Structures are given as structure tokens and as C-alpha cells.
Coordinates of C-alpha atoms and ligand atoms in Angstrom, one line a residue:
M23 CA 211.1 124.7 71.7
I24 CA 211.6 121.3 70.3
M25 CA 212.8 119.0 71.5
S26 CA 211.2 119.8 74.1
A27 CA 212.0 121.8 76.8
S28 CA 213.4 119.3 79.0
S29 CA 216.1 118.0 76.4
F30 CA 217.4 121.0 75.6
L31 CA 217.7 122.5 78.4
S32 CA 218.9 119.6 80.6
L33 CA 221.6 118.9 77.1
A34 CA 222.9 122.1 77.4
L35 CA 222.9 122.8 81.0
G36 CA 224.9 118.8 81.3
C37 CA 226.9 120.1 78.7
F38 CA 227.3 123.4 80.6
L39 CA 227.9 121.6 83.8
L40 CA 230.8 119.4 82.4
V41 CA 232.5 122.0 80.8
L42 CA 232.4 123.9 84.3
A43 CA 233.8 121.1 85.4
V44 CA 236.3 119.7 83.2
V45 CA 237.6 122.7 80.6
P46 CA 236.9 126.4 82.3
H47 CA 238.9 128.0 79.4
V48 CA 237.5 126.9 76.7
A49 CA 234.0 128.2 77.9
H50 CA 235.9 131.3 78.4
G51 CA 237.5 132.1 75.4
L52 CA 234.2 130.2 74.4
S53 CA 232.1 132.7 75.5
R54 CA 234.7 135.3 74.4
G55 CA 235.4 134.6 71.5
S56 CA 234.3 135.9 67.8
T57 CA 231.7 133.5 66.6
L58 CA 229.7 135.2 68.9
S59 CA 229.6 137.5 66.0
V60 CA 229.4 136.3 63.4
S61 CA 226.3 138.9 61.3
T62 CA 223.3 136.6 60.2
D63 CA 221.6 139.1 57.8
T64 CA 224.6 138.7 55.3
V65 CA 222.8 135.2 54.6
A66 CA 219.0 135.5 56.7
S67 CA 218.4 135.8 52.5
T68 CA 219.4 132.6 51.7
T69 CA 219.5 130.6 54.7
G70 CA 216.2 131.9 56.7
I71 CA 213.6 130.1 57.9
C72 CA 211.2 131.1 54.8
A73 CA 214.3 129.8 52.3
T74 CA 214.8 127.1 54.0
S75 CA 212.1 125.9 55.4
V76 CA 209.1 126.7 54.1
T77 CA 209.1 128.8 49.5
T78 CA 210.8 125.4 48.8
L79 CA 207.8 123.4 49.8
G80 CA 205.6 125.7 47.1
Y81 CA 204.3 128.1 50.1
Q82 CA 204.8 131.8 50.2
C83 CA 206.3 133.3 53.0
Q84 CA 207.5 136.6 54.2
E85 CA 210.1 138.0 57.0
F86 CA 209.7 141.3 58.9
D87 CA 212.3 143.0 61.6
V88 CA 210.2 143.2 64.7
V89 CA 212.1 146.0 67.5
T90 CA 210.9 145.2 71.1
Q91 CA 211.1 148.3 73.3
D92 CA 214.7 147.3 74.4
G93 CA 215.7 147.4 71.5
Y94 CA 216.3 143.8 70.1
I95 CA 215.1 143.5 66.6
L96 CA 213.3 139.6 66.8
K97 CA 212.8 138.1 63.2
V98 CA 209.2 137.0 62.0
Q99 CA 208.3 134.5 59.2
R100 CA 204.9 135.2 58.2
I101 CA 203.0 132.0 55.7
P102 CA 200.0 134.3 54.6
E103 CA 197.9 131.0 52.9
G104 CA 197.9 127.3 52.1
R105 CA 200.1 125.6 49.2
A106 CA 197.0 125.5 46.8
G107 CA 196.9 129.5 47.8
G108 CA 193.3 128.7 49.6
G109 CA 191.9 128.3 52.3
G110 CA 189.6 131.5 51.0
G111 CA 190.4 135.6 50.4
S112 CA 193.8 136.6 52.1
G113 CA 191.7 139.6 53.8
N114 CA 189.4 137.3 55.4
K115 CA 191.7 135.1 57.3
Q116 CA 192.2 134.6 61.3
P117 CA 196.2 134.4 62.3
V118 CA 197.8 132.2 63.9
L119 CA 201.2 133.0 66.4
L120 CA 203.0 130.2 67.3
Q121 CA 206.2 130.7 69.6
H122 CA 208.9 128.1 70.4
G123 CA 211.0 127.4 73.4
V124 CA 214.3 127.8 74.9
L125 CA 217.5 126.4 73.0
V126 CA 215.5 126.3 69.6
D127 CA 213.9 128.9 67.4
G128 CA 210.9 129.4 64.1
R129 CA 212.4 126.0 62.6
S130 CA 211.3 123.1 65.2
W131 CA 208.0 123.6 63.7
L132 CA 209.2 122.9 60.4
L133 CA 210.8 119.8 60.9
N134 CA 209.1 116.8 59.4
L135 CA 207.7 116.0 56.1
P136 CA 205.1 119.2 55.6
E137 CA 202.1 117.6 56.1
E138 CA 203.0 116.7 59.5
D139 CA 204.1 119.7 60.4
L140 CA 201.8 122.6 62.1
P141 CA 202.6 126.0 60.6
L142 CA 201.6 123.9 57.7
I143 CA 198.5 122.1 58.1
L144 CA 197.4 125.4 59.7
A145 CA 198.0 127.3 56.5
D146 CA 196.3 124.8 54.0
N147 CA 193.5 125.3 56.6
G148 CA 192.6 128.6 56.2
F149 CA 195.2 130.2 59.0
D150 CA 197.9 133.3 58.2
V151 CA 200.1 132.3 59.8
W152 CA 203.3 133.5 61.6
I153 CA 206.9 132.1 63.5
A154 CA 208.1 133.9 66.4
N155 CA 212.0 133.8 67.0
T156 CA 212.9 135.0 70.8
R157 CA 216.5 137.1 71.0
G158 CA 219.6 135.6 71.3
T159 CA 218.6 133.4 68.4
Q160 CA 219.6 132.8 64.7
F161 CA 218.0 135.0 63.3
S162 CA 217.4 137.6 66.2
R163 CA 220.7 137.9 67.2
R164 CA 220.5 142.1 66.6
H165 CA 220.2 145.0 68.7
T166 CA 219.4 148.5 68.2
S167 CA 222.7 149.1 70.2
L168 CA 224.3 146.3 72.4
D169 CA 226.3 143.6 70.1
P170 CA 225.8 140.5 71.1
A171 CA 229.9 139.8 71.3
N172 CA 229.0 142.1 74.6
K173 CA 227.8 140.5 78.0
D174 CA 225.0 143.4 78.2
F175 CA 223.7 141.5 74.9
W176 CA 222.8 139.0 77.3
N177 CA 221.4 140.0 81.0
W178 CA 218.0 138.9 80.6
T179 CA 215.2 135.7 81.7
W180 CA 212.0 135.1 80.1
D181 CA 210.6 137.8 82.9
E182 CA 212.3 139.7 79.5
L183 CA 210.0 137.5 76.7
A184 CA 206.7 138.1 78.5
T185 CA 207.2 141.8 78.7
F186 CA 208.5 142.9 75.5
D187 CA 209.3 140.2 73.2
L188 CA 205.5 138.7 73.3
P189 CA 203.6 142.2 73.5
A190 CA 206.3 143.8 70.5
T191 CA 205.3 140.2 68.0
F192 CA 201.3 140.6 69.2
D193 CA 202.0 144.6 68.1
F194 CA 203.5 144.1 64.8
I195 CA 201.3 141.6 63.8
H196 CA 197.7 143.4 65.1
E197 CA 199.2 146.1 62.5
Q198 CA 199.8 144.0 59.9
T199 CA 195.9 142.5 60.2
G200 CA 194.3 144.6 62.6
K201 CA 192.9 141.4 63.8
K202 CA 193.5 139.3 67.4
I203 CA 195.6 136.5 67.3
N204 CA 195.5 132.8 68.2
Y205 CA 198.5 131.4 70.1
V206 CA 200.4 128.5 70.3
G207 CA 203.2 128.0 73.2
H208 CA 205.1 125.7 73.5
S209 CA 207.2 124.7 76.6
L210 CA 208.7 128.8 77.8
G211 CA 206.5 129.7 75.7
T212 CA 203.6 128.5 77.6
L213 CA 205.1 130.4 80.4
T214 CA 205.5 133.7 79.5
A215 CA 202.7 134.0 77.8
L216 CA 201.2 133.1 80.9
A217 CA 202.8 135.8 83.0
A218 CA 202.3 138.6 80.0
L219 CA 198.4 137.9 80.4
S220 CA 199.2 137.0 84.4
E221 CA 200.2 141.0 84.2
G222 CA 197.2 142.4 81.6
R223 CA 200.1 142.2 79.1
L224 CA 198.3 140.6 75.3
V225 CA 194.6 140.4 76.8
D226 CA 193.3 142.1 74.7
K227 CA 194.9 141.3 71.4
M228 CA 194.7 137.4 72.3
Q229 CA 191.8 136.0 70.6
S230 CA 192.4 132.2 72.3
A231 CA 196.0 130.2 73.2
V232 CA 197.1 127.1 72.6
L233 CA 199.4 125.8 75.7
L234 CA 201.9 121.9 74.4
S235 CA 203.3 121.2 77.5
P236 CA 202.7 123.6 79.8
I237 CA 205.5 124.7 82.4
A238 CA 204.6 127.6 84.9
Y239 CA 205.7 125.1 88.0
I240 CA 208.3 123.0 87.6
S241 CA 209.6 121.6 91.4
H242 CA 208.5 118.0 89.9
T243 CA 210.4 117.9 87.9
T244 CA 212.0 114.8 86.7
T245 CA 215.5 115.8 84.9
A246 CA 218.4 115.0 86.7
L247 CA 220.7 117.4 84.9
V248 CA 218.0 119.8 85.7
L249 CA 217.6 119.5 89.9
V250 CA 221.3 119.2 89.8
M251 CA 221.3 123.0 87.9
A252 CA 219.2 124.0 91.0
K253 CA 220.8 122.4 94.0
D254 CA 223.6 122.6 92.7
Y255 CA 223.5 126.3 92.0
V256 CA 225.5 125.8 89.1
G257 CA 223.7 129.2 87.2
E258 CA 225.2 131.5 90.3
I259 CA 229.0 130.2 90.0
A260 CA 228.8 130.4 86.6
M261 CA 227.1 134.2 87.5
A262 CA 229.9 134.6 89.8
L263 CA 232.9 133.6 87.5
G264 CA 231.4 136.7 85.1
L265 CA 230.2 133.8 82.7
A266 CA 226.1 134.9 83.1
D267 CA 225.9 137.0 80.7
D268 CA 227.8 134.3 77.7
P269 CA 224.9 132.6 75.5
L270 CA 225.3 129.2 77.1
P271 CA 224.7 127.6 74.0
D272 CA 227.8 128.3 72.4
I273 CA 229.3 126.8 75.5
F274 CA 227.0 123.9 74.5
Q275 CA 227.8 123.6 71.1
A276 CA 232.1 123.7 71.9
L277 CA 231.8 120.5 73.8
C278 CA 229.0 118.7 71.3
H279 CA 232.5 119.1 68.6
R280 CA 234.3 118.0 70.9
P281 CA 235.7 114.6 69.9
G282 CA 234.6 111.5 71.1
V283 CA 231.0 113.9 72.7
D284 CA 227.5 112.7 71.0
C285 CA 225.0 115.1 71.6
Y286 CA 222.5 112.7 70.5
D287 CA 223.4 110.3 72.9
L288 CA 223.7 113.5 75.1
L289 CA 219.9 114.2 74.5
V290 CA 218.7 110.3 75.2
A291 CA 219.8 110.7 78.2
F292 CA 219.6 114.0 79.4
T293 CA 215.6 114.1 78.6
G294 CA 214.2 111.0 78.9
E295 CA 213.0 109.6 76.1
N296 CA 210.2 110.3 73.3
C297 CA 207.9 107.9 72.0
C298 CA 207.2 109.4 68.7
L299 CA 210.3 111.3 67.0
N300 CA 211.5 110.4 63.3
S301 CA 215.6 110.2 63.3
S302 CA 215.5 112.0 60.6
T303 CA 213.4 114.9 62.2
I304 CA 216.8 114.6 65.3
D305 CA 218.8 115.4 62.8
L306 CA 217.4 117.8 61.1
F307 CA 216.9 119.3 65.3
L308 CA 220.5 118.5 66.6
K309 CA 222.2 120.3 63.0
N310 CA 219.3 123.8 64.3
S311 CA 219.8 123.6 67.7
P312 CA 220.4 124.9 70.3
Q313 CA 219.9 127.8 69.5
S314 CA 221.6 129.9 72.2
T315 CA 220.1 131.7 75.4
S316 CA 222.0 133.5 78.6
V317 CA 222.4 131.6 81.3
K318 CA 220.6 134.5 83.1
N319 CA 217.6 132.7 82.0
M320 CA 218.9 130.0 82.9
V321 CA 219.0 130.8 86.6
H322 CA 215.4 132.2 86.1
L323 CA 214.7 128.6 85.4
S324 CA 216.8 126.8 88.4
Q325 CA 215.2 128.8 90.8
M326 CA 211.2 127.8 89.1
V327 CA 212.5 124.2 90.3
R328 CA 214.2 125.2 94.0
D329 CA 211.2 127.4 95.0
G330 CA 208.3 125.3 93.6
V331 CA 207.0 129.7 92.8
L332 CA 205.9 131.6 89.6
A333 CA 207.6 133.8 89.7
K334 CA 210.9 137.7 88.2
F335 CA 214.0 137.1 88.8
N336 CA 215.7 136.4 91.8
H337 CA 217.7 138.9 92.8
G338 CA 219.1 138.1 95.9
Y339 CA 216.5 139.7 97.5
P340 CA 213.8 138.9 99.8
S341 CA 211.1 137.5 98.0
P342 CA 209.9 138.5 93.8
P343 CA 206.5 139.4 92.4
V344 CA 205.1 136.6 91.8
Y345 CA 202.7 136.3 88.8
N346 CA 199.5 135.8 90.0
L347 CA 197.2 133.7 87.2
S348 CA 194.3 133.8 88.5
N349 CA 194.5 137.6 86.9
I350 CA 194.2 136.0 83.4
P351 CA 190.6 136.7 81.8
H352 CA 188.3 133.7 82.7
D353 CA 187.7 134.3 79.7
L354 CA 189.6 133.5 77.5
P355 CA 189.7 130.4 75.5
M356 CA 192.8 127.8 76.1
F357 CA 193.6 124.4 75.1
L358 CA 195.8 122.7 77.1
S359 CA 198.1 119.7 76.0
Y360 CA 200.2 117.6 78.2
G361 CA 202.2 114.0 78.4
G362 CA 202.7 111.7 80.3
N363 CA 206.0 111.1 80.1
D364 CA 207.2 114.7 80.0
A365 CA 209.9 114.8 82.3
L366 CA 210.5 118.5 81.6
S367 CA 206.8 119.1 82.9
D368 CA 205.5 116.7 85.5
K369 CA 201.8 115.5 85.7
S370 CA 201.2 116.8 89.7
D371 CA 203.1 120.7 88.4
L372 CA 200.1 120.2 85.4
Q373 CA 198.0 120.1 88.2
F374 CA 199.1 122.4 90.0
L375 CA 198.9 125.1 87.8
L376 CA 195.2 123.5 86.5
D377 CA 194.5 124.5 90.3
N378 CA 195.8 128.7 90.3
L379 CA 193.6 128.2 87.2
K380 CA 190.3 126.9 88.9
L381 CA 188.3 130.5 88.8
H382 CA 188.8 130.3 85.0
D383 CA 185.7 129.6 83.1
A384 CA 185.4 125.8 82.4
S385 CA 183.3 126.1 79.0
K386 CA 186.4 128.1 77.9
L387 CA 189.6 125.9 79.2
T388 CA 189.9 122.6 77.7
V389 CA 192.5 120.5 78.9
Q390 CA 194.5 116.4 76.9
F391 CA 196.3 113.8 78.3
I392 CA 198.3 111.7 76.1
E393 CA 199.7 109.2 77.9
E394 CA 202.5 108.3 75.8
Y395 CA 203.9 112.0 74.9
G396 CA 207.6 113.5 76.2
H397 CA 208.1 117.1 75.7
A398 CA 209.3 116.8 71.7
D399 CA 206.8 115.2 70.7
F400 CA 204.1 117.7 70.8
I401 CA 206.3 119.5 68.5
M402 CA 207.4 117.1 66.3
G403 CA 206.5 113.6 67.0
V404 CA 205.4 111.8 63.7
N405 CA 201.9 111.1 65.0
A406 CA 201.3 114.6 66.1
K407 CA 198.8 115.8 63.7
D408 CA 196.6 113.0 64.8
K409 CA 197.4 113.1 68.5
V410 CA 196.9 117.5 68.7
F411 CA 197.1 119.0 65.6
G412 CA 193.5 117.9 64.7
Q413 CA 192.7 119.1 67.7
V414 CA 194.3 122.7 68.1
L415 CA 192.3 123.1 64.7
S416 CA 188.7 122.4 65.7
F417 CA 189.6 123.9 68.9
F418 CA 190.6 127.2 66.4
K419 CA 188.0 126.7 64.5
S420 CA 184.9 126.9 67.2
H421 CA 187.0 130.3 68.8
Q422 CA 186.7 132.3 65.8
Ligands
NAG522 C1 221.4 143.6 84.2 O1 219.8 144.8 83.7 C2 219.7 145.0 85.1 C3 218.3 145.8 84.5 O2 217.0 144.8 84.4 C4 220.7 146.0 85.5 O3 219.6 146.1 87.0 C5 222.2 145.4 86.1 O4 222.4 145.9 86.4 C6 222.2 144.7 84.5 N1 223.1 143.6 85.0 C7 224.4 143.8 84.1 C8 225.7 142.8 84.9 O5 224.8 144.5 83.6
NAG523 C1 210.6 109.7 58.9 O1 211.4 110.9 57.4 C2 212.3 110.7 56.0 C3 212.6 112.4 56.0 O2 211.8 112.8 55.8 C4 210.2 110.4 55.6 O3 211.1 109.3 54.7 C5 209.8 109.2 56.3 O4 209.0 109.1 55.7 C6 209.8 109.8 58.1 N1 208.6 108.2 59.2 C7 207.9 109.0 58.9 C8 207.1 108.0 60.2 O5 206.7 109.9 58.8
NAG524 C1 195.8 135.9 92.9 O1 195.0 136.9 93.3 C2 193.5 135.8 93.6 C3 193.1 137.1 93.2 O2 192.6 138.2 92.9 C4 193.8 136.0 95.3 O3 192.8 135.8 95.6 C5 195.0 135.4 94.6 O4 195.0 135.7 97.1 C6 196.5 136.0 94.8 N1 197.4 134.9 95.0 C7 198.0 134.9 95.4 C8 199.2 134.0 95.3 O5 199.1 136.5 95.3

């Protein structure tokens, strides 16, 4: 995610609440509306992420379709080398996969100046860079048999991202490169990796992992609207109203475009502050966001807030299976970076995550704390290249 999990999550939830409270008919109309079925395929070649955000800067960029075991067709970008073609022979480069969070897509890594963006920094430093886009986002809104306008397309939570999207993407990159993969996840992109690894997925293909603004336990989140959603069962109410299989941000987008609603103010109001965002970047970000996710995914996140456990989606049976982080291979090199001003990834939840990793080989676990950073600063902060990305580079270089 970009604007940070907290920001988008809370922003979207806030809008969702308002929609439910004030204009339920709008929610219904939109959720079933034809806007959902607009195909991105025909425009992807000129407006896709490579075309808009990479090749114009002088970098090579390729796009691939990755098909998950449950039929979703995901768009993946590859930046195989640096701007000068530099960084060593292409056959020898180590692959890095960047996984965004919820309500954003792969473009969220590419919104600052080129010398400030993580994918381009990695490419210029000799890495073979891959960018994931999870199901439901603009360029990954396709399926071998389901129609995105049909609610069956939206029947999933981050359980499926961990079970299907990430493994499919890892398999594809491994087939293409023959190499183990270095991983960078932000926000929900940390949760899905931790969950997948704890179930023995990805472990044979992952070289090392960077987790920015990690979320695994979120019961101390201070984001007001997330708390309201969790405590008042808003998602469950939406499910009861038959909205649960609709893509949430379509509702959100509609609200943002209503007269008198300023989504930037909403963003600030619902996310708490980020210290270090450039206003041009925020504008670009808001144009590209929020990206769609399922209401069921939001319900799953609110279950985590309520229950304080890291478990699969609770369908209402006594208790769903737990993801046990002790199962993550203890020698996997990991770098965690978290902020002191992060409304979603709270410090005490992070401490609990670290407790759950206490069996991890201490020499393989690096933890960075940045007091002033909020959730989105880790991706889009104007000084992230100095505060965070430099450390990410050294970490990767020392674990190949
Ligand atoms: C969603 O998928 C699950 C299986 O993962 C299935 O049991 C359930 O009936 C589906 N729900 C809807 C509304 O189709
Ligand atoms: C903010 O973004 C604008 C537009 O990309 C750029 O001209 C400016 O230098 C940026 N400021 C900083 C501090 O990066
Ligand atoms: C997780 O696994 C560890 C090691 O196998 C075990 O000791 C621990 O009890 C498990 N935790 C949970 C919550 O199941």
C-alpha cells in the first residue's frame, strides 16, 4: 500500500460507513453498476504501469500475466536492469519482488522522483526487479472464468492472497530466473508473506524478506474508523445487506467524487499523519487510489482487530485455524522496519509480532525503528531512500 495501510484502510472504511449510513441506495447502485466491468485489457498497453511510470524514465520494463491456482489473472511488471543498463550482466542479477498493501497497487512504489523510488533504486543497484499487483486491483481484475462484475469474483480475503497470489507470483519469477527471490512487502504485503511462510509456502523459493510497516497483530491500532468497523461489525452488516462481495473502493470512489467531499482531508482525518510525504506525490497517489479489494477482506481485518489473533477468516465456527509464526524457517534472513507514528502498525502490536518470532535465529533478524515515520512514509516518504531503502539495499547485498 502506499498511502499506507492505515490511511487507505481507514479512509475507505470511513467512506463505507458514511455510504451505509447516508446513501445506501448509492452503494447498491454502484456496487452493481457497469463501472465494474470496464476492461483494463484494452488500455493496459498504453496506460499500464510500465508505460506510465517506468519506460518514460528510461528504464526497460516488461509486463506478464500470472494465473493463480484459483483462476485470477495477475499483472506483474519486471524492470530487468538499471537506467544505464548497468549493474552487471542480466543473467547474474538477483530477483526482488515488491508486494504492495491493501487498497493500492504496484504503482504505489513509483510515485516519487525516480531517485527516490525503491524499484528504480534496486534496478540501478543491479537487482532484477519485479512488481506484484494483487487480485481486484486495476490491472489484475481478470479471471479465467469469473466476471469482475459478478460477486463471485470478490469472494476472498487475504487468506487467498497468501495461499494463491503470492505462491503463483513466486513460482512464475522462479521459472523465469531460476533463482531464489528476495521479497519486499509493505503493510498487508507483510501479513500475506508471514502467513504463507508459516504454512510452508514460499519457503523453498525465498532468499530473504524485507517487511515494511509489518502488520500481523493489529489489536492496538489507533485508527478510529478501523475500531468503529471492528466494534460495530460494519463489515458484517454489509455482508448481511448483501454488499459483502462487492469491491469496496468503488463505493469509496463514488463518495470521494460527491460535491463537498475532499478525500485528502478524509485521508488525513482517518489515517493520522505521515511525516514526510510530498504533496505532488499525494496528488498522484489519490489519482491512483484506492484500488479495489473485497469487503470480505476488510471483515477479515476487522476480525483481527477484535480478536487479537492471526488466524484465517472466521466464518462463524468456534475458532478458525491460527497461523503459527514459529513455523517460519528460523534461518530466513528478515529485515523489519517500523515507525513510531504508525496508526495501523502500532508499536505494541509490533512487539507482540517480535515475541512471536523469538525463536528466529537472532543473527538473521534485523529490526529498524524510525520514530517519526507513519504508515505511508515507508513507501513514499521523500527521505525514505536515506532512512530505509539504503538499509534495504545493504541487507539484500549481505544476504545473497
Ligand atoms: C465463497 O467461497 C467459499 C469457499 O471458499 C464458499 O464456501 C462460499 O459459499 C462462497 N460464498 C459465496 C457467497 O459464494
Ligand atoms: C516533490 O515533488 C515535486 C514533483 O515531482 C518535485 O519537483 C519536488 O522536488 C519534490 N520535493 C521533494 C522534497 O522531493
Ligand atoms: C506454534 O508452534 C510452536 C512450535 O511448534 C508451539 O510451541 C506453539 O505452541 C504453537 N503456537 C500456537 C499458538 O499454536
